[in-house]
Every structure is written in structure tokens, then in C-alpha cells.
XYZ file of C-alpha atoms in Angstrom:
467
model
C -161.169 -151.920 -33.117
C -162.646 -153.521 -36.213
C -162.219 -152.071 -39.637
C -165.893 -151.305 -39.885
C -165.904 -149.364 -36.601
C -162.824 -147.393 -37.770
C -164.572 -146.389 -40.997
C -167.709 -145.501 -39.052
C -166.000 -143.263 -36.588
C -163.869 -141.635 -39.333
C -167.123 -140.900 -41.150
C -168.555 -139.268 -38.006
C -165.429 -137.154 -37.640
C -165.648 -136.182 -41.333
C -169.227 -135.040 -40.895
C -168.146 -132.963 -37.899
C -165.468 -131.310 -39.991
C -167.940 -130.488 -42.755
C -170.355 -129.004 -40.238
C -167.478 -127.041 -38.813
C -166.762 -125.427 -42.177
C -170.463 -124.719 -42.574
C -170.593 -123.021 -39.136
C -167.462 -120.956 -39.814
C -169.107 -119.483 -42.928
C -170.924 -116.928 -40.805
C -169.993 -115.052 -37.612
C -173.186 -115.959 -35.806
C -172.567 -119.738 -36.210
C -168.764 -119.618 -35.921
C -168.697 -120.696 -32.280
C -170.820 -123.759 -33.066
C -168.556 -124.502 -36.058
C -165.534 -124.516 -33.765
C -167.248 -126.952 -31.431
C -167.895 -129.292 -34.289
C -164.313 -129.035 -35.430
C -162.965 -129.821 -31.977
C -165.356 -132.793 -31.651
C -164.338 -134.103 -35.042
C -160.629 -133.866 -34.264
C -161.143 -135.570 -30.861
C -163.023 -138.449 -32.507
C -160.265 -138.753 -35.172
C -157.462 -138.861 -32.672
C -159.126 -141.386 -30.400
C -159.962 -143.620 -33.389
C -156.360 -143.378 -34.680
C -155.047 -144.328 -31.258
C -157.378 -147.327 -31.257
C -155.930 -148.471 -34.542
C -152.336 -148.431 -33.129
C -153.297 -149.711 -29.669
C -150.870 -152.661 -29.976
C -147.970 -150.354 -30.814
C -146.010 -147.825 -28.716
C -149.038 -145.791 -27.622
C -147.025 -144.470 -24.683
C -144.656 -142.605 -27.071
C -147.562 -141.229 -29.049
C -149.323 -140.024 -25.936
C -146.064 -138.438 -24.655
C -145.548 -136.642 -27.994
C -149.204 -135.464 -27.872
C -148.759 -134.183 -24.328
C -145.611 -132.213 -25.329
C -147.219 -130.771 -28.402
C -150.483 -129.985 -26.596
C -148.634 -128.225 -23.783
C -146.641 -126.126 -26.177
C -149.739 -125.377 -28.158
C -151.736 -124.312 -25.030
C -148.803 -122.123 -23.931
C -148.581 -120.366 -27.181
C -152.337 -119.935 -27.526
C -152.579 -118.265 -24.124
C -149.768 -115.856 -24.843
C -150.437 -114.949 -28.504
C -152.043 -111.533 -29.062
C -154.895 -111.034 -31.512
C -152.562 -108.981 -33.643
C -150.167 -111.958 -33.855
C -152.822 -114.397 -35.063
C -151.670 -114.142 -38.708
C -148.146 -115.082 -37.750
C -149.482 -118.001 -35.649
C -151.513 -119.278 -38.616
C -148.465 -119.128 -40.836
C -146.415 -121.012 -38.246
C -149.110 -123.707 -37.989
C -149.101 -124.089 -41.751
C -145.353 -124.622 -41.747
C -145.719 -127.437 -39.155
C -148.337 -129.177 -41.340
C -145.966 -128.959 -44.320
C -143.020 -130.298 -42.373
C -145.140 -133.100 -40.897
C -146.006 -134.232 -44.466
C -142.314 -134.168 -45.434
C -141.212 -136.161 -42.371
C -143.970 -138.742 -42.862
C -142.962 -139.177 -46.490
C -139.343 -139.696 -45.466
C -140.429 -142.318 -42.902
C -142.550 -144.157 -45.526
C -139.663 -144.227 -48.025
C -137.310 -145.466 -45.350
C -139.523 -148.256 -43.959
C -142.718 -148.852 -45.965
C -143.555 -152.113 -44.106
C -144.085 -150.208 -40.787
C -146.906 -148.325 -42.537
C -148.434 -151.443 -44.016
C -147.059 -150.638 -47.472
C -145.185 -153.209 -49.625
C -141.419 -152.936 -49.922
C -140.236 -152.007 -52.496
C -142.785 -149.166 -52.830
C -145.500 -149.618 -55.516
C -145.430 -146.911 -58.237
C -148.755 -145.563 -57.069
C -147.442 -144.913 -53.571
C -144.353 -143.260 -55.027
C -146.477 -140.819 -56.988
C -148.493 -139.938 -53.861
C -145.294 -139.500 -51.834
C -143.798 -137.265 -54.578
C -146.801 -134.997 -54.618
C -147.229 -134.918 -50.842
C -143.556 -134.240 -50.278
C -143.001 -131.344 -52.660
C -146.310 -129.678 -51.650
C -145.401 -130.074 -47.978
C -141.843 -128.758 -48.534
C -143.176 -125.740 -50.442
C -145.781 -125.163 -47.722
C -143.088 -125.272 -44.977
C -140.544 -122.881 -46.417
C -143.224 -120.596 -47.892
C -145.004 -120.385 -44.490
C -141.719 -119.578 -42.772
C -141.165 -116.632 -45.174
C -144.793 -115.531 -44.667
C -144.256 -115.651 -40.876
C -141.211 -113.487 -41.195
C -142.962 -110.942 -43.366
C -145.957 -110.757 -41.011
C -143.641 -110.481 -37.952
C -141.746 -107.612 -39.516
C -138.414 -109.408 -39.592
C -137.375 -107.751 -42.880
C -134.917 -105.520 -41.078
C -132.917 -108.565 -40.064
C -133.204 -110.672 -43.198
C -134.055 -109.283 -46.642
C -136.382 -112.167 -47.756
C -138.706 -111.345 -44.795
C -139.274 -107.754 -46.057
C -142.907 -106.725 -46.354
C -142.016 -105.106 -49.679
C -141.793 -107.450 -52.707
C -138.320 -109.014 -53.124
C -137.786 -109.333 -56.863
C -134.758 -109.820 -59.116
C -134.076 -110.217 -62.808
C -134.967 -113.580 -64.234
C -136.858 -114.588 -61.098
C -139.743 -116.348 -62.899
C -137.406 -118.084 -65.286
C -135.418 -119.424 -62.271
C -138.626 -120.626 -60.626
C -139.686 -122.417 -63.791
C -136.291 -124.084 -64.243
C -136.256 -125.178 -60.581
C -139.772 -126.580 -60.904
C -138.789 -128.585 -64.009
C -135.688 -129.938 -62.311
C -137.752 -130.819 -59.289
C -140.260 -132.708 -61.424
C -137.420 -134.419 -63.254
C -135.959 -135.839 -60.027
C -139.515 -136.715 -58.867
C -139.920 -138.739 -62.027
C -136.533 -140.399 -61.408
C -137.744 -141.333 -57.929
C -140.996 -142.567 -59.364
C -139.270 -144.771 -62.062
C -136.503 -146.187 -59.888
C -136.673 -149.746 -58.718
C -135.201 -149.144 -55.245
C -135.640 -146.359 -52.711
C -133.781 -143.764 -54.904
C -132.797 -141.648 -51.934
C -130.701 -139.261 -54.023
C -133.539 -138.331 -56.349
C -135.907 -138.076 -53.450
C -133.596 -135.837 -51.419
C -132.776 -133.462 -54.326
C -136.446 -133.184 -55.213
C -137.286 -132.298 -51.622
C -134.481 -129.709 -51.317
C -135.558 -127.968 -54.555
C -139.115 -127.837 -53.215
C -137.921 -126.115 -50.061
C -136.148 -123.548 -52.139
C -139.197 -123.029 -54.379
C -141.303 -122.312 -51.308
C -139.000 -119.396 -50.516
C -138.864 -118.075 -54.099
C -142.609 -118.245 -54.517
C -143.390 -116.151 -51.476
C -140.643 -113.505 -51.386
C -141.974 -111.533 -54.431
C -145.374 -111.045 -52.717
C -145.773 -107.702 -51.005
C -147.334 -106.889 -47.641
C -150.642 -105.729 -49.019
C -151.193 -109.278 -50.547
C -150.237 -111.237 -47.423
C -153.846 -112.115 -46.521
C -154.090 -113.958 -49.787
C -150.814 -115.761 -49.117
C -152.069 -117.010 -45.762
C -155.173 -118.384 -47.390
C -153.102 -119.940 -50.259
C -150.714 -121.631 -47.781
C -153.684 -122.946 -45.886
C -154.794 -124.675 -49.088
C -151.310 -126.085 -49.755
C -151.106 -127.524 -46.214
C -154.402 -129.305 -46.786
C -153.336 -130.832 -50.069
C -150.088 -131.946 -48.578
C -151.962 -133.697 -45.761
C -154.318 -135.335 -48.275
C -151.405 -136.530 -50.381
C -149.815 -138.249 -47.381
C -153.181 -139.667 -46.453
C -153.239 -141.537 -49.689
C -149.738 -142.919 -48.990
C -150.751 -144.108 -45.515
C -154.134 -145.304 -46.708
C -155.760 -143.208 -44.049
C -159.248 -142.006 -45.164
C -159.524 -139.510 -42.301
C -156.331 -137.715 -43.376
C -157.476 -137.728 -46.975
C -160.841 -136.251 -46.155
C -159.590 -133.642 -43.661
C -156.775 -132.667 -45.977
C -159.119 -132.350 -48.914
C -161.539 -130.196 -46.901
C -158.785 -127.864 -45.820
C -157.225 -127.793 -49.327
C -160.486 -127.115 -51.150
C -161.801 -124.566 -48.692
C -158.499 -122.746 -48.725
C -158.463 -122.747 -52.503
C -162.006 -121.334 -52.591
C -161.151 -118.641 -50.037
C -158.046 -117.720 -52.030
C -160.156 -117.417 -55.192
C -162.692 -115.161 -53.437
C -159.934 -112.971 -52.039
C -158.224 -112.772 -55.386
C -161.439 -111.434 -56.850
C -161.709 -108.962 -54.010
C -158.169 -107.743 -54.751
C -158.488 -107.908 -58.591
C -155.597 -110.455 -58.737
C -155.280 -113.417 -61.058
C -155.814 -116.684 -59.226
C -153.237 -118.678 -61.231
C -150.680 -115.897 -60.703
C -151.206 -116.165 -56.999
C -150.691 -119.910 -56.971
C -147.398 -119.452 -58.818
C -146.256 -116.527 -56.652
C -146.170 -114.200 -59.596
C -148.135 -111.199 -58.549
C -145.505 -109.426 -56.544
C -144.924 -105.986 -57.823
C -141.976 -103.648 -57.587
C -141.103 -102.377 -54.163
C -143.429 -99.690 -53.049
C -142.244 -96.306 -51.958
C -143.708 -93.137 -50.533
C -145.297 -90.792 -53.013
C -142.930 -88.249 -54.557
C -142.751 -85.022 -52.545
C -144.656 -86.532 -49.567
C -142.328 -84.794 -47.140
C -143.409 -81.359 -48.458
C -147.126 -82.116 -48.086
C -149.120 -80.741 -45.216
C -152.034 -82.390 -43.387
C -154.835 -81.012 -41.314
C -154.846 -82.440 -37.838
C -157.297 -82.240 -35.020
C -158.042 -83.555 -31.543
C -160.339 -86.257 -30.227
C -162.776 -83.559 -29.142
C -162.904 -82.199 -32.721
C -163.657 -85.752 -33.953
C -166.402 -86.076 -31.346
C -167.990 -82.850 -32.360
C -168.019 -83.728 -36.024
C -169.505 -87.210 -35.514
C -172.025 -86.150 -32.934
C -173.427 -83.533 -35.412
C -173.474 -86.009 -38.339
C -176.511 -87.957 -39.531
C -174.433 -90.942 -40.686
C -171.003 -92.292 -39.646
C -169.066 -95.167 -41.157
C -166.273 -96.765 -39.129
C -163.433 -98.405 -41.054
C -161.343 -100.630 -38.747
C -157.765 -101.480 -39.707
C -154.671 -103.110 -38.348
C -153.984 -100.112 -36.045
C -157.243 -100.895 -34.192
C -156.072 -104.512 -33.688
C -152.707 -103.383 -32.405
C -154.307 -101.060 -29.838
C -157.013 -103.551 -28.995
C -159.522 -100.733 -29.336
C -162.584 -102.722 -30.500
C -164.386 -102.534 -27.161
C -163.880 -98.737 -26.931
C -165.071 -98.425 -30.558
C -168.241 -100.280 -29.702
C -168.879 -97.943 -26.733
C -168.320 -94.933 -29.039
C -170.781 -96.347 -31.551
C -173.392 -96.922 -28.963
C -173.191 -93.312 -27.763
C -173.480 -92.014 -31.346
C -176.438 -94.295 -32.001
C -178.067 -92.985 -28.792
C -177.670 -89.474 -30.256
C -179.561 -90.547 -33.347
C -176.556 -91.077 -35.616
C -176.687 -93.919 -38.130
C -173.479 -95.922 -37.446
C -172.114 -98.704 -39.597
C -168.806 -100.559 -39.975
C -167.139 -101.070 -43.353
C -164.955 -104.175 -43.672
C -162.435 -104.669 -46.409
C -161.921 -108.391 -47.240
C -158.155 -108.111 -46.653
C -158.049 -105.529 -43.833
C -155.585 -106.545 -41.196
C -153.097 -109.339 -41.849
C -155.379 -112.231 -42.572
C -158.879 -113.039 -43.961
C -161.630 -112.018 -41.536
C -159.179 -110.306 -39.115
C -161.495 -107.297 -38.540
C -164.650 -109.384 -38.357
C -163.103 -111.411 -35.542
C -162.174 -108.283 -33.644
C -165.658 -106.810 -33.903
C -167.272 -110.125 -33.003
C -165.024 -110.297 -29.885
C -166.445 -106.900 -28.815
C -170.004 -108.189 -29.575
C -170.724 -105.544 -32.259
C -174.150 -106.336 -33.729
C -173.835 -108.154 -37.024
C -176.425 -105.982 -38.687
C -174.048 -102.988 -38.289
C -171.154 -104.687 -40.065
C -170.988 -104.494 -43.863
C -168.624 -105.978 -46.376
C -166.948 -103.734 -48.971
C -169.238 -104.562 -51.890
C -172.336 -103.858 -49.821
C -171.274 -100.475 -48.393
C -169.029 -98.862 -51.081
C -172.019 -97.206 -52.745
C -172.971 -95.547 -49.351
C -169.839 -93.481 -48.888
C -170.957 -90.746 -51.261
C -173.937 -89.948 -49.012
C -172.106 -90.403 -45.652
C -171.312 -87.355 -43.489
C -168.323 -88.684 -41.644
C -165.978 -91.689 -42.115
C -163.704 -92.632 -39.251
C -160.688 -94.650 -40.398
C -158.972 -96.411 -37.507
C -155.490 -97.602 -38.384
C -156.301 -98.606 -41.969
C -154.079 -97.491 -44.848
C -153.759 -99.608 -47.950
C -157.463 -100.661 -48.056
C -158.467 -96.968 -48.263
C -155.588 -95.784 -50.542
C -156.748 -93.988 -53.751
C -153.444 -95.094 -55.378
C -155.285 -98.283 -56.181
C -156.882 -96.363 -59.023
C -153.528 -95.163 -60.521
C -151.760 -97.294 -63.140
C -148.250 -98.163 -62.142
C -148.994 -98.318 -58.438
C -148.086 -101.565 -56.670
C -151.702 -101.865 -55.540
C -153.274 -100.794 -58.846
C -156.519 -102.570 -59.503
C -157.128 -103.564 -55.931
C -160.701 -102.619 -54.916
C -160.679 -100.281 -51.991
C -163.149 -98.763 -49.523
C -164.131 -95.492 -51.244
C -163.920 -93.414 -48.138
C -162.646 -90.445 -50.177
C -166.074 -89.969 -51.549
C -167.581 -89.096 -48.145
C -168.081 -85.513 -46.979
C -165.595 -85.657 -44.165
C -162.847 -88.187 -43.363
C -161.302 -88.669 -39.916
C -158.130 -90.713 -39.893
C -156.534 -92.053 -36.745
C -152.884 -93.100 -37.019
C -149.947 -93.112 -34.706
C -147.833 -91.193 -37.245
C -147.587 -90.474 -40.975
C -145.677 -93.700 -41.525
C -146.594 -95.615 -44.693
C -148.788 -98.765 -44.516
C -147.773 -102.388 -44.843
C -147.503 -102.072 -48.605
C -144.931 -99.328 -48.167
C -147.074 -96.684 -49.979
C -147.918 -93.122 -49.023
C -151.681 -92.384 -48.980
C -152.967 -89.293 -50.901
C -156.206 -89.544 -48.808
C -154.354 -88.085 -45.805
C -153.572 -84.851 -47.580
C -157.144 -84.026 -48.926
C -158.901 -80.985 -47.727
C -161.781 -83.025 -46.399
C -159.483 -85.139 -44.216
C -158.586 -84.488 -40.598
C -155.812 -86.567 -39.010
C -156.170 -87.483 -35.303
C -152.817 -88.840 -34.225
C -152.312 -91.234 -31.332
C -153.009 -94.711 -30.053
C -156.349 -95.927 -31.409
C -157.656 -97.004 -28.028
C -156.676 -93.790 -26.288
C -158.045 -91.681 -29.053
C -161.355 -93.453 -29.160
C -161.689 -93.342 -25.354
C -161.161 -89.551 -25.544
C -163.782 -89.340 -28.258
C -166.168 -91.162 -25.986
C -165.490 -88.599 -23.291
C -166.154 -85.838 -25.791
C -169.519 -87.380 -26.624
C -170.715 -87.303 -23.067
């Protein structure tokens, strides 16, 4: 394939990727966006195979077949509640791929069409791509462990922030040492394997230290941030390989991830720079003092059905418990019955509800909930004060009034103001704390009625009570 054709097809693939991002900006066009993304990736792969047609294409195709088979197997088995873990795992693979490619380039530049010894420009690109890729890999592994609840087996995977004295000073010193060895690699005449290896090893350690102080409530931002890191790592390696497609795709992923991280930081009242540096982990959360002596008012699904059927307005707040129970279809059926009775039903979505950005939106879209019934936090928070009943399904931290109390690990994080409504119904399996490890004063208010049980079973019983 001629160079002009390669550039043309890479341009077509790039346009498809841009259209994919555009489509994914809204639920109604998300399916079309995915199609554009798949088409762009297919074009990019075929074009890349055409470039290396005279090489060992058989090995490449074999590797693709193995990877594709594993990917298809995992995709078919993964549950919707495990999607955040899957995303973190995919980010780690992108980071490690960047590191391995950099090692291959340093070892044999000629095989990549790069002069040997390496020009200083390529060394700089390799330095950046390698340390960003290494940080992405180890940081994503820690994020995966936190999301998968592996903290009981290994302390760094705890959903609570893992902090220690002098942590930020240590991070700063390691970063400076890493940069120092990177400069040594950059300035050396030969391959400078020692400097390169030490730089890479420190970057792996930094990835761990940056993520462990981040608590469970902030993990959605971490996922978005690591997504950005993986894109920049890919773009850096694209410069080293002189591959425009890798540069463009990596830049799109990096920039879109950075923008999403910034938006989510604003939604959580966090400092963007602090997020990038892993510095917004707070002290480990704990249950509110005296929580064991507090009493709650509990009721049945029939009680909840009675209250909602006699209300003029109902707001449903979906949370991670809804995702675990896969109750979205039952919730849609319940909402339809309430609407048939003349009740004004809406859904309130917190930007970080669940374990990753857009988690609840995806669940509701899967159940084909009408988009005009779904409202983001900033659009519906003012409505809670005039709402008769709010039904909270498996949400905890995003409705926790402790966000208004100084000293709380989630202080300053905007929440859904469900406590302002006339009646609050909360469905949980138990009184266990949320992912941030905090007790929730909302559950003990006089206006709150707890309905314990699996979200799907509870909602199905509410549906029966509405008939």
C-alpha cells in the first residue's frame, strides 16, 4: 500500500473516531457512536496490516485471534456491575503495551524504522510514553483491586484511602528521581538500559502510590483519569513509531478523558490538579459515632407502593445496589404503573453514581427508560423540595448529608438533596456503610422509611402492590 493510501485510510479512521466521540456524548446517539468507533478501529487495523504485509503477518494474526478470543469470552461473561473493573483492566493493558513497545524500540530501533543509536527526539518520546504507560498500568491494577473489593486480601486494594505520613513527599522525591534517570537516558549516547530500567521501575511504583490514597467514593474520577493516561501513553508511543493513527487515537482518548475528569471533578468539588497527582484521598472513613444505638423506621414493599401511588410526584434515585440486583427493568415497569396512575415520575442521576461515569445512565438506557424522564443532578436538585416521595435504590454516598459537614471524607461533594423531599424511601440489603465507608444520617431521619431486601425483589413486590 502506498504512503498516500495509508495516510488517506488513517484519516478516514480518525474521522470515524471523532464521530464516535460525538455520538457517545448523548444516550440517544451512543449506539451510532459505537458503530463509528468499531468501523474506525477496523479500518485502522486493516491499514496497519497492509503496512506490514511483507513481514510476519501470520504471527500478528495469531496474536489478534488469541486476544480477540479472550476479549469475546470476557465480554460475554462480565456482568454490568463488573464493567468498572473491566475498564480498569483494559486501561492497564494499554499502559503495559506502551511500556513493552518502548522496550522493543530501545532494544532494536532499526526494526521500527528508527535510526540506531536513537535520536534525542525519539528518546524524549520514549521517556514520556514509558513512564505514563507504567503509571497507567500499576495505577489501573490498584483501581481494579479497589473496585473488585480485594482490600480484605491486600491492603492497597482497600476502598478506603490508604495514607501514611510523608506520603506526598515520598511521591515527589520518587518523581524527581524518575525524571533524573529519564534525563540520564535522554542524554546518554548508547541505549542506557540501566537508566531506562530504573526510570520504568519507579514509574510502576508511582502508579501504585498515586492511586492508593484515593477512596472508594472518588473511584469514578480515577477511572476517567486513567482513561486519559492510557490515551497519552498511546500517543507518546505513536510519536516514537511515527504512526499518525496511534497519535491521533491516543490524543483523542487522552483529551476526552482529561475533559471528562475535569467535568467530574467539578461535579465532586475536587481540584483537578490534585486529582492528577493523586492527592485528594482523605483519611479513612468510618461509621458515624453512635450509629449502633440509632434506630430506623422500616417498612414493607406494600407500604412503599401505598405511599408512591398516593403521591403526586416521585423521584427515583438509582445506585450501585440497583446495578447489582439488575433491577432496572423492574424499575421501569414500576414507573410505568405509577405514571398510569397519574404520578409524575422522574429519575435523578448523580454524575458519579455507581462505580464509573455514566454507570446509571447505561443501566436505564438498557431498560429503555425514556430519556425525557432522566435528569442530571444539577437539573433536578431544585425539585426535591417539592417532591412527595423519593425512592433511593441502593445509593448511599451520593445522597449522604455528611457531604455538608466539614471534616467528612466526602465534604464538599455535591449530592442529590433527597433529604429535602417530604418522604424518603430507601432500599438497601442492610445498614452496611457505602463504598466510601461512611454511615448515612439520611437513614435515621423521621421522614425516611427503610425497605430492606434485594432491589429487584423489592421493586417487583412494589409492582404487585400497585396492581
